Short mmCIF file of C-alpha atoms in Angstrom, two decimals:
data_model
loop_
_atom_site.label_atom_id
_atom_site.label_comp_id
_atom_site.label_asym_id
_atom_site.label_seq_id
_atom_site.Cartn_x
_atom_site.Cartn_y
_atom_site.Cartn_z
CA ALA F 1165 6.04 2.68 34.86
CA VAL F 1166 7.31 0.83 37.44
CA VAL F 1167 5.33 -2.47 37.85
CA SER F 1168 5.36 -4.54 41.44
CA THR F 1169 6.42 -8.10 41.41
CA GLN F 1170 3.96 -8.91 44.14
CA SER F 1171 1.94 -12.06 43.93
CA THR F 1172 -1.76 -11.53 43.44
CA GLY F 1173 -2.58 -14.73 45.33
CA ASN F 1174 -2.78 -17.29 42.35
CA GLY F 1175 0.80 -17.75 41.45
CA TYR F 1176 0.87 -14.80 38.91
CA THR F 1177 2.70 -11.46 39.93
CA ASP F 1178 1.69 -8.19 38.81
CA LYS F 1179 4.34 -8.16 36.29
CA ASP F 1180 3.06 -11.20 34.92
CA LEU F 1181 -0.31 -10.19 34.14
CA SER F 1182 0.85 -6.51 32.84
CA LYS F 1183 2.56 -8.54 30.28
CA LYS F 1184 -0.32 -10.92 29.57
CA VAL F 1185 -2.95 -7.80 29.53
CA ASN F 1186 -0.55 -6.08 26.97
CA ILE F 1187 -0.50 -9.00 24.95
CA LEU F 1188 -4.17 -9.16 24.67
CA HIS F 1189 -4.08 -5.15 23.92
CA ASN F 1190 -1.86 -5.83 21.32
CA ILE F 1191 -4.33 -8.69 19.78
CA ALA F 1192 -7.23 -6.33 20.16
CA GLN F 1193 -5.57 -3.54 18.09
CA ILE F 1194 -5.01 -6.11 15.42
CA LEU F 1195 -8.53 -6.92 15.36
CA ARG F 1196 -9.88 -3.51 15.59
CA LYS F 1197 -7.75 -2.44 12.44
CA LYS F 1198 -8.94 -5.61 10.69
CA ARG F 1199 -12.56 -4.65 11.38
CA LYS F 1200 -11.93 -0.81 10.19
CA GLU F 1201 -10.41 -1.76 7.02
CA SER F 1202 -13.42 -4.36 6.27
CA GLY F 1203 -15.50 -1.30 6.72
CA ALA F 1204 -16.49 -0.97 10.46
CA ILE F 1205 -17.87 2.66 11.11
CA SER F 1206 -17.27 4.17 14.45
CA ILE F 1207 -19.08 7.45 14.97
CA GLN F 1208 -17.37 9.21 17.94
CA GLN F 1209 -19.66 11.28 19.87
CA CYS F 1210 -19.59 13.22 23.22
CA LYS F 1211 -21.83 11.39 26.08
CA ILE F 1212 -22.62 13.40 28.79
CA LYS F 1213 -22.57 11.87 32.57
CA PHE F 1214 -23.59 13.20 35.90
CA SER F 1215 -22.38 12.84 39.37
CA LEU F 1216 -24.90 12.80 41.79
CA ASN F 1217 -25.42 14.05 45.74
CA LYS F 1218 -25.40 11.34 47.61
CA ASP F 1219 -28.34 12.53 49.71
CA ASP F 1220 -30.84 13.25 47.59
CA GLY F 1221 -29.60 11.84 44.32
CA MET F 1222 -30.02 15.05 42.40
CA PRO F 1223 -27.24 16.02 39.73
CA SER F 1224 -24.32 17.92 41.37
CA GLY F 1225 -21.76 17.78 38.15
CA LEU F 1226 -21.59 16.65 34.75
CA GLY F 1227 -18.68 15.81 32.53
CA SER F 1228 -18.37 13.76 28.94
CA TYR F 1229 -17.89 9.92 29.28
CA LYS F 1230 -14.40 9.01 27.89
CA SER F 1231 -13.71 5.51 26.25
CA LYS F 1232 -10.53 3.99 27.73
CA GLU F 1233 -7.83 1.78 25.97
CA SER F 1234 -9.14 -0.96 28.65
CA ASN F 1235 -12.68 -0.67 27.55
CA LYS F 1236 -11.84 -1.06 23.84
CA LEU F 1237 -9.61 -4.13 24.61
CA ILE F 1238 -12.82 -5.72 26.16
CA GLU F 1239 -14.74 -4.75 23.42
CA GLU F 1240 -12.84 -6.46 20.51
CA PHE F 1241 -12.91 -9.51 22.48
CA MET F 1242 -16.68 -9.44 23.25
CA LEU F 1243 -17.15 -8.71 19.47
CA LYS F 1244 -15.22 -11.77 18.48
CA ALA F 1245 -16.99 -13.93 20.93
CA ASN F 1246 -20.40 -12.64 19.52
CA VAL F 1247 -19.50 -13.35 16.30
CA SER F 1248 -18.30 -16.96 17.11
CA VAL F 1249 -21.48 -17.72 18.69
CA ALA F 1250 -23.62 -16.21 16.09
CA GLU F 1251 -21.55 -18.68 13.41
CA LYS F 1252 -22.31 -21.71 15.68
CA LEU F 1253 -25.81 -20.90 16.05
CA VAL F 1254 -26.66 -20.38 12.53
CA LYS F 1255 -24.95 -23.70 11.66
CA HIS F 1256 -26.84 -25.77 13.94
CA TYR F 1257 -30.18 -23.94 13.86
CA PRO F 1258 -30.15 -22.11 10.53
CA ASP F 1259 -33.84 -21.48 10.65
CA ASN F 1260 -34.41 -20.42 14.50
CA ALA F 1261 -30.89 -18.79 15.56
CA ILE F 1262 -31.12 -15.59 17.44
CA ILE F 1263 -29.28 -13.13 15.52
CA ARG F 1264 -28.53 -9.27 15.37
CA ARG F 1265 -29.09 -7.31 12.17
CA HIS F 1266 -28.17 -3.43 11.19
CA VAL F 1267 -29.35 -2.19 7.78
CA GLY F 1268 -27.71 0.69 6.34
CA PRO F 1269 -28.45 4.46 6.70
CA LYS F 1270 -32.05 5.80 6.40
CA GLU F 1271 -31.31 6.81 2.65
CA ASN F 1272 -33.64 9.98 2.75
CA VAL F 1273 -32.28 11.47 6.02
CA LEU F 1274 -28.56 10.63 4.85
CA LYS F 1275 -29.39 12.72 1.55
CA ASP F 1276 -30.61 15.51 3.27
CA THR F 1277 -27.30 15.45 5.66
CA LYS F 1278 -25.07 15.49 2.72
CA LYS F 1279 -26.91 18.70 1.60
CA VAL F 1280 -26.42 20.10 5.06
CA LEU F 1281 -22.46 19.10 5.01
CA GLU F 1282 -22.07 20.41 1.36
CA ARG F 1283 -23.38 23.77 2.96
CA MET F 1284 -20.80 23.77 5.63
CA GLY F 1285 -18.22 23.07 2.53
CA ILE F 1286 -17.73 19.68 3.80
CA GLU F 1287 -17.30 16.76 1.31
CA VAL F 1288 -18.45 13.09 2.69
CA ASP F 1289 -18.31 9.89 0.53
CA THR F 1290 -21.81 8.53 2.12
CA THR F 1291 -21.35 5.29 -0.76
CA SER F 1292 -20.31 3.09 2.20
CA SER F 1293 -19.27 3.05 5.93
CA LYS F 1294 -15.74 2.71 5.07
CA MET F 1295 -15.79 5.67 3.02
CA MET F 1296 -17.86 7.37 5.83
CA GLN F 1297 -15.16 6.57 8.57
CA GLU F 1298 -12.52 7.57 6.27
CA ALA F 1299 -13.95 10.88 5.85
CA LEU F 1300 -14.47 11.10 10.00
CA ASN F 1301 -10.91 9.98 10.31
CA LYS F 1302 -9.30 13.13 8.46
CA LEU F 1303 -11.35 15.20 11.16
CA GLN F 1304 -9.37 14.16 14.32
CA HIS F 1305 -6.40 15.55 16.19
CA ALA F 1306 -5.48 12.09 16.89
CA PRO F 1307 -7.16 8.60 16.60
CA ASN F 1308 -10.37 8.64 18.39
CA GLN F 1309 -10.04 12.72 19.16
CA PRO F 1310 -12.43 14.42 16.88
CA THR F 1311 -11.81 18.09 16.05
CA PRO F 1312 -14.83 20.77 16.77
CA VAL F 1313 -15.88 19.98 12.87
CA GLY F 1314 -15.35 16.14 13.58
CA LEU F 1315 -17.93 16.38 16.54
CA VAL F 1316 -20.48 18.41 14.16
CA VAL F 1317 -20.11 15.66 11.25
CA ALA F 1318 -20.28 12.71 13.67
CA SER F 1319 -23.48 14.36 15.29
CA LEU F 1320 -25.08 14.53 12.09
CA LEU F 1321 -24.08 11.20 10.39
CA ALA F 1322 -25.30 9.59 13.53
CA LYS F 1323 -28.81 10.94 12.91
CA CYS F 1324 -28.99 9.08 9.70
CA MET F 1325 -28.14 5.32 11.14
CA SER F 1326 -30.71 2.98 11.85
CA LEU F 1327 -31.13 1.13 14.85
CA ALA F 1328 -29.89 -2.33 14.77
CA THR F 1329 -32.42 -4.92 15.62
CA TYR F 1330 -32.85 -8.47 16.76
CA HIS F 1331 -34.08 -11.61 14.56
CA SER F 1332 -34.95 -15.09 13.73
CA SER F 1333 -32.27 -16.37 11.10
CA GLY F 1334 -35.25 -18.10 9.24
CA GLU F 1335 -36.65 -14.79 8.60
CA PHE F 1336 -34.52 -13.85 5.65
CA ASP F 1337 -34.19 -15.87 2.29
CA SER F 1338 -30.39 -15.32 2.11
CA PRO F 1339 -27.47 -14.95 4.69
CA VAL F 1340 -26.35 -11.82 2.85
CA ASP F 1341 -29.55 -10.39 4.93
CA TYR F 1342 -28.00 -11.24 8.21
CA PHE F 1343 -25.59 -8.23 7.40
CA HIS F 1344 -24.35 -5.98 10.15
CA TYR F 1345 -23.69 -2.60 8.80
CA GLY F 1346 -22.10 -0.65 11.64
CA LEU F 1347 -19.63 -3.65 12.60
CA SER F 1348 -19.18 -4.54 8.82
CA MET F 1349 -19.73 -8.15 9.74
CA GLU F 1350 -21.70 -10.99 7.75
CA LEU F 1351 -23.19 -12.32 11.01
CA TYR F 1352 -23.67 -11.34 14.40
CA THR F 1353 -25.55 -11.70 17.78
CA HIS F 1354 -25.46 -10.69 21.37
CA PHE F 1355 -24.28 -13.35 23.65
CA THR F 1356 -21.84 -11.69 26.06
CA SER F 1357 -24.16 -9.81 28.42
CA PRO F 1358 -26.91 -12.09 29.59
CA ILE F 1359 -27.39 -10.15 32.95
CA ARG F 1360 -29.01 -7.25 31.43
CA ARG F 1361 -29.96 -8.31 27.58
CA TYR F 1362 -32.69 -11.20 26.78
CA PRO F 1363 -31.71 -11.79 23.63
CA ASP F 1364 -28.05 -13.02 25.36
CA LEU F 1365 -29.83 -15.24 27.22
CA ILE F 1366 -31.52 -16.96 24.34
CA ALA F 1367 -28.28 -17.19 22.74
CA HIS F 1368 -26.91 -18.71 25.86
CA ARG F 1369 -29.90 -21.41 25.86
CA GLN F 1370 -29.67 -22.18 22.27
CA LEU F 1371 -25.60 -22.42 22.35
CA GLN F 1372 -26.34 -24.86 25.66
CA ALA F 1373 -28.64 -26.77 23.52
CA ILE F 1374 -25.99 -27.54 20.55
CA LEU F 1375 -23.53 -28.51 23.28
CA GLU F 1376 -25.88 -30.87 24.70
CA GLY F 1377 -26.71 -32.42 21.08
CA GLU F 1378 -30.12 -30.97 20.67
CA LYS F 1379 -31.37 -31.02 17.16
CA THR F 1380 -34.15 -28.65 17.23
CA GLY F 1381 -33.08 -26.35 19.70
CA PRO F 1382 -35.16 -24.92 22.71
CA MET F 1383 -37.47 -22.65 20.89
CA ASP F 1384 -38.96 -22.68 17.30
CA PHE F 1385 -39.01 -20.22 14.69
CA ASP F 1386 -42.17 -18.58 15.89
CA GLU F 1387 -40.87 -18.17 19.46
CA VAL F 1388 -37.78 -16.80 18.46
CA SER F 1389 -39.03 -14.35 16.38
CA GLU F 1390 -41.50 -12.96 18.37
CA LEU F 1391 -38.95 -12.57 21.19
CA ALA F 1392 -36.40 -10.88 18.97
CA GLU F 1393 -39.11 -8.44 17.65
CA LEU F 1394 -40.44 -7.52 21.32
CA SER F 1395 -36.59 -7.33 22.21
CA SER F 1396 -35.95 -4.75 19.60
CA GLN F 1397 -39.07 -2.89 20.65
CA LYS F 1398 -37.80 -2.79 24.34
CA LYS F 1399 -34.02 -1.87 23.30
CA TYR F 1400 -35.82 1.16 21.27
CA ALA F 1401 -37.73 2.06 24.26
CA SER F 1402 -34.81 1.77 26.74
CA LYS F 1403 -32.94 4.10 24.45
CA LEU F 1404 -35.51 6.65 24.45
CA ALA F 1405 -35.91 6.55 28.16
CA SER F 1406 -32.05 6.86 28.43
CA ASP F 1407 -32.00 9.88 26.17
CA LYS F 1408 -34.82 11.53 28.04
CA SER F 1409 -33.34 10.70 31.31
CA GLY F 1410 -30.11 12.69 30.27
CA GLU F 1411 -32.04 15.41 29.24
CA LEU F 1412 -34.04 15.95 32.74
CA PHE F 1413 -30.95 15.52 34.44
CA LEU F 1414 -29.32 18.34 32.22
CA TRP F 1415 -32.20 20.47 33.11
CA LEU F 1416 -32.12 19.72 36.90
CA PHE F 1417 -28.44 20.57 36.94
CA LEU F 1418 -29.16 23.78 35.17
CA ARG F 1419 -31.74 24.74 37.20
CA GLU F 1420 -29.68 25.15 40.10
CA GLN F 1421 -26.89 27.20 38.00
CA VAL F 1422 -26.96 30.97 37.10
CA ALA F 1423 -25.83 30.00 33.63
CA MET F 1424 -23.13 27.78 31.76
CA HIS F 1425 -20.86 28.98 29.07
CA GLU F 1426 -19.90 26.28 26.86
CA PRO F 1427 -17.79 26.12 23.44
CA ALA F 1428 -20.31 25.21 20.68
CA SER F 1429 -20.36 25.07 16.92
CA VAL F 1430 -23.01 26.30 14.65
CA ILE F 1431 -24.79 23.71 12.81
CA GLU F 1432 -27.97 25.29 11.50
CA ILE F 1433 -29.28 29.15 11.02
CA GLY F 1434 -33.05 29.24 10.46
CA SER F 1435 -35.07 32.52 10.09
CA GLU F 1436 -35.52 33.25 14.00
CA SER F 1437 -32.87 31.04 15.35
CA ILE F 1438 -29.38 29.32 15.63
CA ASP F 1439 -28.81 25.88 16.28
CA VAL F 1440 -25.36 24.90 18.13
CA LEU F 1441 -23.63 21.72 19.17
CA VAL F 1442 -22.33 21.84 22.65
CA LEU F 1443 -19.05 20.29 22.01
CA ARG F 1444 -18.16 19.04 25.78
CA TYR F 1445 -21.39 17.24 25.90
CA GLY F 1446 -22.84 16.56 22.31
CA VAL F 1447 -26.14 18.51 23.26
CA GLN F 1448 -27.73 20.54 20.75
CA VAL F 1449 -29.15 23.77 21.84
CA ARG F 1450 -31.50 26.11 19.73
CA ILE F 1451 -30.81 29.76 20.41
CA TRP F 1452 -34.11 32.08 19.72
CA ARG F 1453 -33.43 35.62 18.81
CA ASP F 1454 -35.74 36.72 21.37
CA TYR F 1455 -33.44 35.02 24.38
CA ILE F 1456 -30.42 37.06 22.95
CA GLY F 1457 -31.97 40.35 23.89
CA GLU F 1458 -35.06 42.26 23.28
CA LYS F 1459 -33.33 45.34 20.97
CA VAL F 1460 -31.21 42.95 19.64
CA GLU F 1461 -31.02 43.14 15.84
CA PHE F 1462 -31.50 39.91 14.05
CA GLN F 1463 -30.38 39.71 10.29
CA VAL F 1464 -30.50 36.29 8.47
CA LYS F 1465 -29.71 34.94 5.48
CA GLU F 1466 -31.35 31.57 5.98
CA LYS F 1467 -29.42 28.35 6.20
CA GLN F 1468 -25.98 30.65 5.64
CA TRP F 1469 -25.40 33.28 8.09
CA ALA F 1470 -26.93 35.45 11.01
CA HIS F 1471 -25.79 39.01 11.66
CA ILE F 1472 -26.54 40.01 15.21
CA THR F 1473 -26.20 43.78 16.25
CA TRP F 1474 -26.19 44.67 20.10
CA PRO F 1475 -27.26 48.06 21.29
CA ALA F 1476 -24.99 50.23 23.41
CA GLU F 1477 -25.56 49.66 27.29
CA ASP F 1478 -23.99 49.56 30.61
CA GLY F 1479 -20.93 51.84 29.31
CA LYS F 1480 -20.50 49.49 26.17
CA PRO F 1481 -20.45 50.70 22.94
CA LYS F 1482 -22.82 49.07 19.94
CA CYS F 1483 -21.30 45.83 18.92
CA SER F 1484 -22.09 43.13 16.17
CA LYS F 1485 -21.08 39.75 14.74
CA ARG F 1486 -21.78 37.70 11.69
CA TYR F 1487 -22.69 33.80 12.60
CA GLU F 1488 -21.94 31.35 10.12
CA LEU F 1489 -22.06 27.39 9.92
CA LEU F 1490 -19.26 25.85 11.45
CA ASP F 1491 -18.45 28.98 13.58
CA ASN F 1492 -16.91 28.17 16.99
CA ILE F 1493 -18.77 30.38 19.54
CA VAL F 1494 -19.55 30.64 22.90
CA VAL F 1495 -23.05 29.56 24.09
CA ILE F 1496 -25.04 30.51 27.24
CA MET F 1497 -27.11 27.55 28.46
CA LYS F 1498 -30.11 27.97 31.19
CA ALA F 1499 -32.62 25.75 32.19
CA GLY F 1500 -36.10 27.25 31.10
CA LYS F 1501 -39.41 27.28 33.10
CA GLN F 1502 -40.81 23.87 31.20
CA LEU F 1503 -39.55 20.38 32.03
CA PHE F 1504 -36.44 19.32 29.82
CA LYS F 1505 -36.38 22.99 28.28
CA ILE F 1506 -32.66 24.41 27.55
CA ASN F 1507 -32.80 27.97 26.55
CA GLY F 1508 -29.78 29.21 24.76
CA SER F 1509 -28.52 32.36 24.35
CA LEU F 1510 -25.20 34.57 23.04
CA PRO F 1511 -22.90 36.85 25.05
CA ARG F 1512 -22.21 40.01 23.74
CA PRO F 1513 -19.09 39.73 21.51
CA ASP F 1514 -16.94 42.39 23.72
CA SER F 1515 -17.89 40.64 26.84
CA VAL F 1516 -16.63 36.98 25.91
CA ASN F 1517 -13.13 37.68 27.56
CA ASP F 1518 -14.78 38.12 30.68
CA LEU F 1519 -16.47 34.68 30.61
CA ASN F 1520 -15.17 31.42 31.98
CA VAL F 1521 -15.34 29.26 29.15
CA PRO F 1522 -13.71 25.86 29.25
CA THR F 1523 -11.20 25.08 26.78
CA ILE F 1524 -11.33 22.17 23.68
CA GLU F 1525 -8.43 21.28 21.94
CA GLY F 1526 -8.81 22.50 18.46
CA PHE F 1527 -11.79 25.10 19.62
CA ALA F 1528 -10.86 29.01 18.74
CA SER F 1529 -13.60 31.13 19.03
CA GLU F 1530 -12.90 34.64 17.10
CA ASP F 1531 -14.31 36.24 20.27
CA VAL F 1532 -11.86 34.71 22.63
#
């Protein structure tokens, strides 16, 4: 690409800035590589996003959020800043520094998930975050581009993870307990986003007190501990609100559509239903046998396969298909009558070729 030599108005040309940004990009890649080697885990999941009608604010389109190299560059230096500040705070205020802690996965959920993956024929070493990340890396087309199977595994593993929480450093007997599992860091805090997170404001005030030579800090142990617990509660509440907002907007969008046909992977088979992961948006949808059709025959070997037979209709002969775990299929999505409710269904195998189904790299349905 040709980079302009036009001045930016502060003595630098576009070419100068491009060179410096690329140096930062190279440094960020080195930092990220070191984090991954130390055991940091990054579970790549599709995240749905919406475009809104400018007149009424209702969802008019949807897509998936894509993280760009510029996002990753900024992320690495934000992580570095947060770690540096955490070290400074704990060194000067060992009993009341604000820190962010992340314990390991929920063991009972992880154990159940491992069994589910084994039924799918997938072996994942869950003994450490590093081993899980290595397993995820093997399920990619290229770095940060998971295969359909990789998306399924990431979705299941994400449910095993505990939420990170805020604490006062004095709550723990040993610095070992400060550990942040997801980032594989011995010490961490939030400092870089004070405009949207209160714990970052606490970190800023504590750092300012250190720089001004205060020996005890602006808050004692009890104050920091209470605010840290409250911040953790509010962070969890905001996550729930964000998740529900996404579900509501998807329902509102689908309500205005006849139906959506999306590539999906089978993740669970029950006695009366099939659960699928919609690959482009990371949404899980349950397909009840009643929604497939009134005269459809539904035979199941629970948790292993479902054999569905459609009757002859509209000039088409009787047809059938067997669905197994991790099969790539096409799901029909419609808004249910109840708020938030998404109804899933399956097209007849002999009609899939007539549908307009988005393409996904690595997705190959036997029907298409």
